[in-house]
XYZ file of C-alpha atoms in Angstrom:
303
model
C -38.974 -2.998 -1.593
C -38.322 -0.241 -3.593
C -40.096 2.852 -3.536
C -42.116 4.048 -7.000
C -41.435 7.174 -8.054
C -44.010 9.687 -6.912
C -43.782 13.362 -5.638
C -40.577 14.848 -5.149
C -40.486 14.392 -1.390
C -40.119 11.001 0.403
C -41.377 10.166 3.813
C -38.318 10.623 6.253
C -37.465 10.005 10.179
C -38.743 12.515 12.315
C -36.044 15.627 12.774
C -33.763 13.512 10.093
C -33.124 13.967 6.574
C -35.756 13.022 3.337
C -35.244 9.261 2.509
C -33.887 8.512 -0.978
C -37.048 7.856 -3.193
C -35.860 4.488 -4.316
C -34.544 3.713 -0.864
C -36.320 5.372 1.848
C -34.218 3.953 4.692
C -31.012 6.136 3.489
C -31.285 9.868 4.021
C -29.679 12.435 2.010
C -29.726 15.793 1.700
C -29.218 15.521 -1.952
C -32.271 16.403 -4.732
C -32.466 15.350 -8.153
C -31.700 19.253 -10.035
C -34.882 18.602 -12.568
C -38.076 16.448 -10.886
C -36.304 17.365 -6.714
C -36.626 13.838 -5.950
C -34.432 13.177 -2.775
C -31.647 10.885 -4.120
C -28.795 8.679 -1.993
C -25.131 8.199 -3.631
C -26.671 5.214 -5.168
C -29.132 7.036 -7.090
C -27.435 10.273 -8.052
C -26.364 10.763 -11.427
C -23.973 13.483 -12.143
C -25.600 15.929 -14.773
C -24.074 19.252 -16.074
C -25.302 20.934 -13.023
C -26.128 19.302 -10.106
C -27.693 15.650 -9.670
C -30.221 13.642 -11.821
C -32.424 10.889 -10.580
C -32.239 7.912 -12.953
C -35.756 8.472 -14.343
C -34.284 11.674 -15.467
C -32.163 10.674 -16.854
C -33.633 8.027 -18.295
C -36.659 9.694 -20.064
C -34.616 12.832 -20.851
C -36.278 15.438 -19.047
C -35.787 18.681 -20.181
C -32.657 17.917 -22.441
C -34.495 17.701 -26.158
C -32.781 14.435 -26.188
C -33.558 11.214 -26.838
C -33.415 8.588 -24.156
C -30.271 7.235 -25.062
C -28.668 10.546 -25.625
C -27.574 10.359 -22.265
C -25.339 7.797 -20.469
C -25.857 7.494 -16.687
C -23.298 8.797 -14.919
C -21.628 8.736 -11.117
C -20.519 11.684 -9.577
C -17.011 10.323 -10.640
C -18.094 10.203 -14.366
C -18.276 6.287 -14.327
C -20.720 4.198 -15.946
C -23.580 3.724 -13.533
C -23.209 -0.256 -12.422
C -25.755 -2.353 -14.320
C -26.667 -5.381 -12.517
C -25.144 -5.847 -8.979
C -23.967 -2.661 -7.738
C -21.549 -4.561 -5.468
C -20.332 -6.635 -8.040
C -16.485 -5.694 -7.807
C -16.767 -5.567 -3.745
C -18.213 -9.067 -3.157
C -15.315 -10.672 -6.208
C -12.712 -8.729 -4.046
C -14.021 -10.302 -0.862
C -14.278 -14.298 -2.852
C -10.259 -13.401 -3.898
C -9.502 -12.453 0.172
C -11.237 -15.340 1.745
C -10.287 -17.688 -1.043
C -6.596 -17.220 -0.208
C -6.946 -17.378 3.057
C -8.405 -20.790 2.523
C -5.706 -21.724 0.637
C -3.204 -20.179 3.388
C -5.164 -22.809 6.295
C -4.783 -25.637 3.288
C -1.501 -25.235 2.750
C -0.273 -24.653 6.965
C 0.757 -21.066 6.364
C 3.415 -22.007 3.499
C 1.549 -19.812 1.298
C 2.240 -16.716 3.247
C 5.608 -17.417 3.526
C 5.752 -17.121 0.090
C 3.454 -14.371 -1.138
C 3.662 -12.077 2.002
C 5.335 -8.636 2.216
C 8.923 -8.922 3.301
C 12.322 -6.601 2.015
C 15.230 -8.788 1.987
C 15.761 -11.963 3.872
C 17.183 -15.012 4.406
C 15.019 -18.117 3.894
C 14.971 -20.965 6.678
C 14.430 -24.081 4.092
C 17.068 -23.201 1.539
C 18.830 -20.866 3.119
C 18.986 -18.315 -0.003
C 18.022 -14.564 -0.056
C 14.334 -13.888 -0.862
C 11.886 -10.857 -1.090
C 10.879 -7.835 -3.020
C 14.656 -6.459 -3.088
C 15.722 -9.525 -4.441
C 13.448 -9.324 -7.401
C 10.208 -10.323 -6.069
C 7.982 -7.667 -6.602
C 5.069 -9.298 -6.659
C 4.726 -9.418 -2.929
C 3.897 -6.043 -2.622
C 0.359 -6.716 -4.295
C -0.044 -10.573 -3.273
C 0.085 -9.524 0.429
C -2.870 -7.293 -0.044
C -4.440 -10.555 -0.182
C -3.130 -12.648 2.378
C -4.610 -12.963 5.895
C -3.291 -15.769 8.450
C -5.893 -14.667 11.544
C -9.796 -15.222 11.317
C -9.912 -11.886 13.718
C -7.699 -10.097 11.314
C -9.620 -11.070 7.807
C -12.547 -10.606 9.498
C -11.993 -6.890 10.641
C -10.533 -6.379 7.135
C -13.672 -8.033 5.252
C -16.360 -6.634 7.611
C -14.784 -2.892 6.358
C -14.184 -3.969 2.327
C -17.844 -4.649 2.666
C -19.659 -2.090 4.660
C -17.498 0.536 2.390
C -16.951 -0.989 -0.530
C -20.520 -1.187 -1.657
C -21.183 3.038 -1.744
C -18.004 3.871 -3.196
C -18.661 0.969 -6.093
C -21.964 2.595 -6.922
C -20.862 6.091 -6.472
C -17.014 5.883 -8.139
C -18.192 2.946 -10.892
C -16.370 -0.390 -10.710
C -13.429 0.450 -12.760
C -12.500 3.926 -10.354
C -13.479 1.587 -7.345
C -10.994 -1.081 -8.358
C -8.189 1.482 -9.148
C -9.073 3.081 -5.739
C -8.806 -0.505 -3.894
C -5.661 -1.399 -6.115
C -3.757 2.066 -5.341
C -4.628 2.338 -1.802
C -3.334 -1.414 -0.753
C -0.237 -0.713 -2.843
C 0.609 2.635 -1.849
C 0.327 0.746 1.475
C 2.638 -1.864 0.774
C 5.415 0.735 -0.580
C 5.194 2.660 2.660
C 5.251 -0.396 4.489
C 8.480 -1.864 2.698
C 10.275 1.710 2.671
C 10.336 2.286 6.729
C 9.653 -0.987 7.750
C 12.991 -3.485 8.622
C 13.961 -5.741 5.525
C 13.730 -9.234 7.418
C 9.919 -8.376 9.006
C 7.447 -9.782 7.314
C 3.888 -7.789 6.629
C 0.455 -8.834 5.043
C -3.498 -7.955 4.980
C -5.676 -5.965 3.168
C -5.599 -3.231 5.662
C -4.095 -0.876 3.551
C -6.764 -1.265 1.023
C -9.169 -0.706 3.686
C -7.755 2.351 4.952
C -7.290 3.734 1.154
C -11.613 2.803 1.304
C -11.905 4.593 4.346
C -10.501 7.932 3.465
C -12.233 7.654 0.226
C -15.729 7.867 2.201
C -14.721 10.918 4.307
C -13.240 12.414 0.899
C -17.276 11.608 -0.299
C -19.148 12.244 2.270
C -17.523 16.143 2.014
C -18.345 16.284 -1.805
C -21.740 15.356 -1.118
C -21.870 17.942 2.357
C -23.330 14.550 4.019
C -22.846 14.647 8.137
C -19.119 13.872 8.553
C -19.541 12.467 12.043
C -19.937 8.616 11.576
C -16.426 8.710 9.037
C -14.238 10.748 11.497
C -15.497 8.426 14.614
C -15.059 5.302 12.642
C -11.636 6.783 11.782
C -10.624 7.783 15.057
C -11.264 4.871 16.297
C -8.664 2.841 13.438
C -5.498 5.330 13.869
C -6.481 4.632 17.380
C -5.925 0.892 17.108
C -3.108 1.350 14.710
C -1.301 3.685 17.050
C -2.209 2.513 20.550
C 0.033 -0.113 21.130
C -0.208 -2.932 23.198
C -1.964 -5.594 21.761
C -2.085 -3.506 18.741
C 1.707 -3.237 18.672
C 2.020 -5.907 15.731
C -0.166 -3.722 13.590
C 1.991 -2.745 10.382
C 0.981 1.184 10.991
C 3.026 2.432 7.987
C 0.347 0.240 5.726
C -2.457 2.082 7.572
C -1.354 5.707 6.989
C -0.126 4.654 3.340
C -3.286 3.534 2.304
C -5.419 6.384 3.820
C -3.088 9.042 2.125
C -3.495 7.439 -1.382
C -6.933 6.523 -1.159
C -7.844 10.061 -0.019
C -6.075 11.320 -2.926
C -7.019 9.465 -5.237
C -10.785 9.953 -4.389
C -10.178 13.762 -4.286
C -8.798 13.578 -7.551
C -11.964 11.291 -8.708
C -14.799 13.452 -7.284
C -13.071 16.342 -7.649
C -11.823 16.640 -11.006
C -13.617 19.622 -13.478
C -16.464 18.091 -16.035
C -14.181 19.451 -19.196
C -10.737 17.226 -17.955
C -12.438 14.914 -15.701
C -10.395 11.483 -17.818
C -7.168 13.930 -17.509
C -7.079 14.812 -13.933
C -8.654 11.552 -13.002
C -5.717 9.628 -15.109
C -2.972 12.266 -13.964
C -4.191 11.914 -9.966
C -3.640 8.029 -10.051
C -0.613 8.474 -11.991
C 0.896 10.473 -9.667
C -0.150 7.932 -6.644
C 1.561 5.023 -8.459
C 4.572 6.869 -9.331
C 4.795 7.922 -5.666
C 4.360 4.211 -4.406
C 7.142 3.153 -6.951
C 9.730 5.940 -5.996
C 9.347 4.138 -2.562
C 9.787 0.993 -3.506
C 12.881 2.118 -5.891
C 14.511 3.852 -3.039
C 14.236 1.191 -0.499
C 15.613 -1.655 -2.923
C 18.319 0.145 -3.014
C 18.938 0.938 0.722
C 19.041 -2.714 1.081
C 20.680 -3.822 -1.745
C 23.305 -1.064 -2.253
């Protein structure tokens, strides 16, 4: 249950951080600016300077402004989520595992058609198919596509344990353009270095892009860096270690991470005054990078 507000400071672990007020089980070392309530990424609002609680922000507190004066926030400038604040996560998860369903229902034909793959020849009819031939899509419709309970597993298991913060601390529409950007900037690196006739698929790229979007977080907020940079170490270790890791399509991997890194910099980073600019320009920039790829591997294997 949820905490009422009270004093500024929340019962917290021995030797550990303050617990959020609303959530006491989640430290931070983050205060609201105006009542120095203890607030998680969940909570914080971004104000002028510093943080706001949502009572704060809320009632007004020390602006001379009527309660609706002020919008709630995230530290990205997004809308605060009303409602489920995994809202976006958990319809991102129904779309994975609803495709995968479809993949089992349909004996893997599905994948053949909607996975990742540069130019190749197809068994049944014997004609050329892939993204150099025209079909573009597959560089977004293999985000989606899973054939191994292990693999979606892994891949759902991370949408949701990171999906959830950045959601609530990005707002759904960054979130979505982070998930969106990552898994494609994935799929471009993927198709560029990866040999025409091999085909790729998973939302790993997207996970990745999540991934480096919580380290990029955790450092704006000065949270304890630790967990990210294990958890990470551990992933380029799988993607890089070979063996029975040697079918892992690395190039997705590193493509994601980059983008989503970026693109979260760009997010949490961007000044008050421009934040829509540099936000917009930032993602830009990603996509444009992704498509260059794309462009310049179509015609390596169509030229």
């Amino acid at each position: 249950m949820d905490q009422a507000p009270g004093s500024p400071d929340t019962p917290a672990e021995a030797g550990g951080l303050p617990g959020c007020y609303r959530h006491p089980d989640r430290e931070t070392g983050i205060r609201c600016t105006r009542c120095e309530r203890p607030v998680c990424p969940d909570c914080m609002i971004s104000a002028s300077v510093g943080f706001q609680c949502p009572e704060c922000v809320r009632s007004g507190s020390g602006t001379g402004h009527a309660p609706s004066a002020s919008t709630p926030r995230t530290i990205a400038g997004g809308t605060v989520p009303t409602g489920d604040p995994q809202l976006v996560t958990k319809i991102l998860i129904g779309i994975n595992l609803s495709v995968f369903l479809a993949v089992l229902a349909t004996g893997g034909r599905l994948a053949d058609a909607l996975h990742l793959i540069g130019l190749a020849l197809d068994p049944g009819t014997g004609e050329l198919v892939g993204v150099a031939d025209g079909e573009w899509y597959r560089l977004l419709t293999s985000m989606f596509l899973h054939q191994a309970v292990w693999h979606i597993g892994f891949n759902m298991l991370g949408l949701w344990w990171l999906g959830g913060s950045l959601e609530a601390a990005l707002g759904r529409t960054r979130f979505l353009a982070l998930y969106l950007l990552s898994g494609f900037a994935g799929s471009a690196l993927t198709y560029l270095l990866e040999a025409g006739n091999q085909p790729s698929l998973g939302a790993s790229g997207a996970i990745f892009g999540l991934l480096g979007a919580t380290a990029v977080l955790m450092r704006r907020l000065q949270q304890d860096m630790r967990p990210v940079i294990v958890l990470l170490a551990l992933n380029l270790l799988f993607t890089f270690g070979g063996g029975a890791w040697g079918s892992i399509a690395w190039q997705a991997h590193v493509g994601g991470l980059v983008a989503g890194a970026v693109v979260a910099y760009g997010m949490v980073h961007a000044p008050r005054s421009r934040r829509a600019l540099v936000q917009g320009g930032v993602c830009a920039a990603v996509l444009l990078a992704s498509v260059a790829m794309v462009l310049v591997r179509t015609a390596q294997l169509t030229g």
